[in-house]
């Protein structure tokens, strides 16, 4: 029934060749245009995971709360020259901040940001000391000129001397400290003897740079605009950042610097992969065409098969656009699958067509070729497609999408090879080919392998025994094969981002973290305490790294400032004249009175408080210098007045930042470089738990995830999703492989209707897989997340050869032929295996080690399958039928 239908299709295609060919090519072009305009490229690795997976839902909830926290990192190694590294960081940061498309660039915590947080971060002792100065700070914030503030300081000093004896000791100490502090601030431009303590919270405050725990690596955190509609996602921002780094290397040749972070690693991987895939695809098509031309069909017939393959690929793009609408990081490789496998249907058809063409006309030869190879092609395509479609029953979204595209694509390629290729052949033969079988290089020389074929078919028992002995001898090598889950090891060698990721790891820093959401500081402390008990967990980051309390301290001077603001009903607290310039004449008068008050208090301290006499001596000396300068030349007076005003200004500004920070919500008060990693826009606190070990390795990652879940079962983050997705991917591949084996066998059994022959058809696949694993162990090749995909591919295509050989054997048996020849089918099996080996083996040219390992494994697996198809299966057939064969 199937053969009659296939023959009818072939006749129709031949008699309506122009219409069929035109419809096929035009529809493929339209599908390609549709895909070009509507097919999306989704390079978001998170979308490889099914949205319904519990760990993905948990991670998505975290992203919805906190946003994207996967930063790019510019790293500068100080090489023992920290000031130089800080200068370099400022150089790079300033230039990066000017680049459009980099909305967030952070490299330090500025003094202003530190002061905004001070009311929450300073110790209780420092807060109490600052609040004790309220009698001085309030006038500092409210007085409109330096001269007025000098008068206020004089009044405070006089009040201490006048009323101090009558005050309680604590009040006297507080008032005295405030008076002296204000006098010190005003006279600070004078020369002090010993180094003085900071006058105010902002005195001597410097930017704090983002560094590793060792302090040897300095970081700039960058959040670029990410375009997931392109495969590289951040290609343009990365290009511009690296251009800035080139400038920095020229300006700071003594420092090492680079760019890394998970998004950069992924972008570099996509750039490398895209380049490698383009090169491999071009090389594969060229080599497959050469092989096809050389071994099977001549030049033009081979090119027609490639055109029919292109039609099938075009249809696949259209179907993918219609049904899925996107290509992900896995499914983008489907073209290689179709090039390596889809062409096989054309190989078998043209090989038989040439064979029939020697004795029949063109249309009849095409009809017979489609009829005889069609059933094997249909079974092979359906089994291969089923093997890929079995991934739909796994939980890994990326594999499901790839399975659908590759499985449906193979069926579309079968349709194209069954319908469009016969039409193309008919058009060619009518106009140019004239129905003559083209000579090929292989046919022009003696058939290779004749002696081996004779040995296989005349001594099948010995051949099978030798194969069994070799397989048993190599089994210990199979035990050496492991699964390597380190994604970093799949990257191309020499990538800057990979090298700097390793340097960060070597410095005990870690860009990955587990995330725990909590509501209050008590919860943060509890999580941090539990995490600290684990040897697997390293640093724990939280808002407690920058604050000591959730609510700001309410300073007395800050309350007075608020009251004054309310009293003035929004008017500025500062007289505009304060910014015009100091009144030198008023300051001269005020400085004399202040100096006199300092000297009187100093004399009193010398008798009443000797321990304070040295400090008062330096204060008096500084006050005298300020007074003398103000009474010096006009130039000296103006310079000193500006210096006094500058000191007052600096203190006032620092205290104003503290005041404003105390009014801000906690998230706004936290420095921008830390804010998003500590608290969400909704006020949820984040605890980041960092690993102690290198979690790029699967075993340390597993230990870390287990330890984190003991601390908090609901923790999420990149390590958790990476761990779960790796496990899910491995389970998905194994499940897909097992389902594929079962489906393939069931379909073969349905097609052949003989369980012994079905097992024989499976033999090349099963034996080839065993040999592949043994070869991997002998060569030191391990499974990884890139090459493990070879297993379902090999299962899908590895059975095709067995099906075609069994069916050819049936044909010859039905014809009553005694010799087990298998004719052109044997050559077609060789070519189809070689196309797979070439199609995927071209990946050996890839610099990306994951792709190269996939190419190597496909090369090994295809070679093992080919050897099993041309040695083990024919020997089994010969042994079963007891045939002595000659070529």
PDB file of N, CA, C and O in Angstrom, residues 740-742 744-746 748 752 756-768 795 798-799 802-803 806 873:
ATOM      1  N   UNK A 740      13.262   7.411  22.946  1.00  0.00           N
ATOM      2  CA  UNK A 740      13.594   7.303  21.530  1.00  0.00           C
ATOM      3  C   UNK A 740      13.897   5.861  21.152  1.00  0.00           C
ATOM      4  O   UNK A 740      13.452   5.368  20.106  1.00  0.00           O
ATOM      5  N   UNK A 741      14.657   5.175  21.987  1.00  0.00           N
ATOM      6  CA  UNK A 741      14.961   3.766  21.718  1.00  0.00           C
ATOM      7  C   UNK A 741      13.678   2.941  21.637  1.00  0.00           C
ATOM      8  O   UNK A 741      13.496   2.125  20.726  1.00  0.00           O
ATOM      9  N   UNK A 742      12.806   3.167  22.594  1.00  0.00           N
ATOM     10  CA  UNK A 742      11.552   2.412  22.614  1.00  0.00           C
ATOM     11  C   UNK A 742      10.697   2.738  21.392  1.00  0.00           C
ATOM     12  O   UNK A 742      10.142   1.842  20.735  1.00  0.00           O
ATOM     13  N   UNK A 744      11.676   4.005  18.480  1.00  0.00           N
ATOM     14  CA  UNK A 744      12.333   3.530  17.261  1.00  0.00           C
ATOM     15  C   UNK A 744      12.079   2.040  17.066  1.00  0.00           C
ATOM     16  O   UNK A 744      11.726   1.583  15.966  1.00  0.00           O
ATOM     17  N   UNK A 745      12.255   1.267  18.125  1.00  0.00           N
ATOM     18  CA  UNK A 745      12.047  -0.170  18.000  1.00  0.00           C
ATOM     19  C   UNK A 745      10.591  -0.477  17.653  1.00  0.00           C
ATOM     20  O   UNK A 745      10.309  -1.339  16.805  1.00  0.00           O
ATOM     21  N   UNK A 746       9.662   0.229  18.298  1.00  0.00           N
ATOM     22  CA  UNK A 746       8.248  -0.018  18.028  1.00  0.00           C
ATOM     23  C   UNK A 746       7.909   0.300  16.575  1.00  0.00           C
ATOM     24  O   UNK A 746       7.187  -0.463  15.906  1.00  0.00           O
ATOM     25  N   UNK A 748       9.994   0.358  13.983  1.00  0.00           N
ATOM     26  CA  UNK A 748      10.634  -0.626  13.105  1.00  0.00           C
ATOM     27  C   UNK A 748       9.845  -1.930  13.113  1.00  0.00           C
ATOM     28  O   UNK A 748       9.644  -2.571  12.068  1.00  0.00           O
ATOM     29  N   UNK A 752       8.532  -3.560   9.783  1.00  0.00           N
ATOM     30  CA  UNK A 752       9.068  -4.842   9.295  1.00  0.00           C
ATOM     31  C   UNK A 752       8.173  -6.024   9.642  1.00  0.00           C
ATOM     32  O   UNK A 752       8.243  -7.073   8.996  1.00  0.00           O
ATOM     33  N   UNK A 756      12.507 -10.391  14.875  1.00  0.00           N
ATOM     34  CA  UNK A 756      13.927 -10.715  14.691  1.00  0.00           C
ATOM     35  C   UNK A 756      14.597  -9.691  13.767  1.00  0.00           C
ATOM     36  O   UNK A 756      15.707  -9.229  14.045  1.00  0.00           O
ATOM     37  N   UNK A 757      13.912  -9.370  12.677  1.00  0.00           N
ATOM     38  CA  UNK A 757      14.474  -8.380  11.767  1.00  0.00           C
ATOM     39  C   UNK A 757      14.510  -6.994  12.418  1.00  0.00           C
ATOM     40  O   UNK A 757      15.417  -6.197  12.154  1.00  0.00           O
ATOM     41  N   UNK A 758      13.530  -6.708  13.257  1.00  0.00           N
ATOM     42  CA  UNK A 758      13.544  -5.424  13.973  1.00  0.00           C
ATOM     43  C   UNK A 758      14.763  -5.335  14.884  1.00  0.00           C
ATOM     44  O   UNK A 758      15.437  -4.289  14.958  1.00  0.00           O
ATOM     45  N   UNK A 759      15.080  -6.433  15.569  1.00  0.00           N
ATOM     46  CA  UNK A 759      16.271  -6.446  16.419  1.00  0.00           C
ATOM     47  C   UNK A 759      17.529  -6.328  15.573  1.00  0.00           C
ATOM     48  O   UNK A 759      18.500  -5.647  15.958  1.00  0.00           O
ATOM     49  N   UNK A 760      17.551  -6.986  14.411  1.00  0.00           N
ATOM     50  CA  UNK A 760      18.709  -6.869  13.528  1.00  0.00           C
ATOM     51  C   UNK A 760      18.888  -5.422  13.048  1.00  0.00           C
ATOM     52  O   UNK A 760      20.009  -4.909  12.980  1.00  0.00           O
ATOM     53  N   UNK A 761      17.778  -4.752  12.729  1.00  0.00           N
ATOM     54  CA  UNK A 761      17.864  -3.357  12.289  1.00  0.00           C
ATOM     55  C   UNK A 761      18.396  -2.456  13.396  1.00  0.00           C
ATOM     56  O   UNK A 761      19.070  -1.445  13.136  1.00  0.00           O
ATOM     57  N   UNK A 762      18.100  -2.831  14.639  1.00  0.00           N
ATOM     58  CA  UNK A 762      18.592  -2.048  15.785  1.00  0.00           C
ATOM     59  C   UNK A 762      20.044  -2.349  16.112  1.00  0.00           C
ATOM     60  O   UNK A 762      20.697  -1.577  16.823  1.00  0.00           O
ATOM     61  N   UNK A 763      20.567  -3.451  15.625  1.00  0.00           N
ATOM     62  CA  UNK A 763      21.914  -3.892  16.003  1.00  0.00           C
ATOM     63  C   UNK A 763      22.994  -2.849  15.719  1.00  0.00           C
ATOM     64  O   UNK A 763      23.845  -2.580  16.587  1.00  0.00           O
ATOM     65  N   UNK A 764      23.050  -2.249  14.504  1.00  0.00           N
ATOM     66  CA  UNK A 764      24.107  -1.243  14.271  1.00  0.00           C
ATOM     67  C   UNK A 764      24.045  -0.089  15.268  1.00  0.00           C
ATOM     68  O   UNK A 764      25.088   0.414  15.707  1.00  0.00           O
ATOM     69  N   UNK A 765      22.823   0.321  15.628  1.00  0.00           N
ATOM     70  CA  UNK A 765      22.676   1.413  16.593  1.00  0.00           C
ATOM     71  C   UNK A 765      23.213   1.003  17.960  1.00  0.00           C
ATOM     72  O   UNK A 765      24.025   1.721  18.558  1.00  0.00           O
ATOM     73  N   UNK A 766      22.775  -0.130  18.461  1.00  0.00           N
ATOM     74  CA  UNK A 766      23.161  -0.551  19.808  1.00  0.00           C
ATOM     75  C   UNK A 766      24.645  -0.856  19.889  1.00  0.00           C
ATOM     76  O   UNK A 766      25.328  -0.413  20.827  1.00  0.00           O
ATOM     77  N   UNK A 767      25.155  -1.592  18.924  1.00  0.00           N
ATOM     78  CA  UNK A 767      26.590  -1.915  18.929  1.00  0.00           C
ATOM     79  C   UNK A 767      27.410  -0.641  18.742  1.00  0.00           C
ATOM     80  O   UNK A 767      28.426  -0.431  19.420  1.00  0.00           O
ATOM     81  N   UNK A 768      26.961   0.214  17.838  1.00  0.00           N
ATOM     82  CA  UNK A 768      27.690   1.460  17.607  1.00  0.00           C
ATOM     83  C   UNK A 768      27.746   2.339  18.839  1.00  0.00           C
ATOM     84  O   UNK A 768      28.779   2.977  19.115  1.00  0.00           O
ATOM     85  N   UNK A 795      20.728   8.120  18.124  1.00  0.00           N
ATOM     86  CA  UNK A 795      19.625   7.154  18.199  1.00  0.00           C
ATOM     87  C   UNK A 795      18.650   7.397  17.052  1.00  0.00           C
ATOM     88  O   UNK A 795      18.154   6.448  16.412  1.00  0.00           O
ATOM     89  N   UNK A 798      20.811   6.590  13.745  1.00  0.00           N
ATOM     90  CA  UNK A 798      21.638   5.383  13.700  1.00  0.00           C
ATOM     91  C   UNK A 798      20.910   4.159  13.206  1.00  0.00           C
ATOM     92  O   UNK A 798      21.535   3.185  12.771  1.00  0.00           O
ATOM     93  N   UNK A 799      19.579   4.175  13.241  1.00  0.00           N
ATOM     94  CA  UNK A 799      18.805   3.005  12.843  1.00  0.00           C
ATOM     95  C   UNK A 799      18.485   3.015  11.347  1.00  0.00           C
ATOM     96  O   UNK A 799      18.086   1.999  10.780  1.00  0.00           O
ATOM     97  N   UNK A 802      20.345   0.398   9.182  1.00  0.00           N
ATOM     98  CA  UNK A 802      19.850  -0.957   9.395  1.00  0.00           C
ATOM     99  C   UNK A 802      18.553  -1.208   8.661  1.00  0.00           C
ATOM    100  O   UNK A 802      18.350  -2.289   8.068  1.00  0.00           O
ATOM    101  N   UNK A 803      17.664  -0.212   8.668  1.00  0.00           N
ATOM    102  CA  UNK A 803      16.377  -0.371   7.981  1.00  0.00           C
ATOM    103  C   UNK A 803      16.590  -0.563   6.482  1.00  0.00           C
ATOM    104  O   UNK A 803      16.009  -1.477   5.859  1.00  0.00           O
ATOM    105  N   UNK A 806      18.203  -4.015   5.733  1.00  0.00           N
ATOM    106  CA  UNK A 806      17.243  -5.106   5.901  1.00  0.00           C
ATOM    107  C   UNK A 806      16.279  -5.134   4.717  1.00  0.00           C
ATOM    108  O   UNK A 806      15.979  -6.211   4.158  1.00  0.00           O
ATOM    109  N   UNK A 873      26.076  -5.949  11.049  1.00  0.00           N
ATOM    110  CA  UNK A 873      24.773  -6.321  10.514  1.00  0.00           C
ATOM    111  C   UNK A 873      24.878  -7.270   9.319  1.00  0.00           C
ATOM    112  O   UNK A 873      24.179  -8.293   9.274  1.00  0.00           O
TER     113      UNK A 873
END
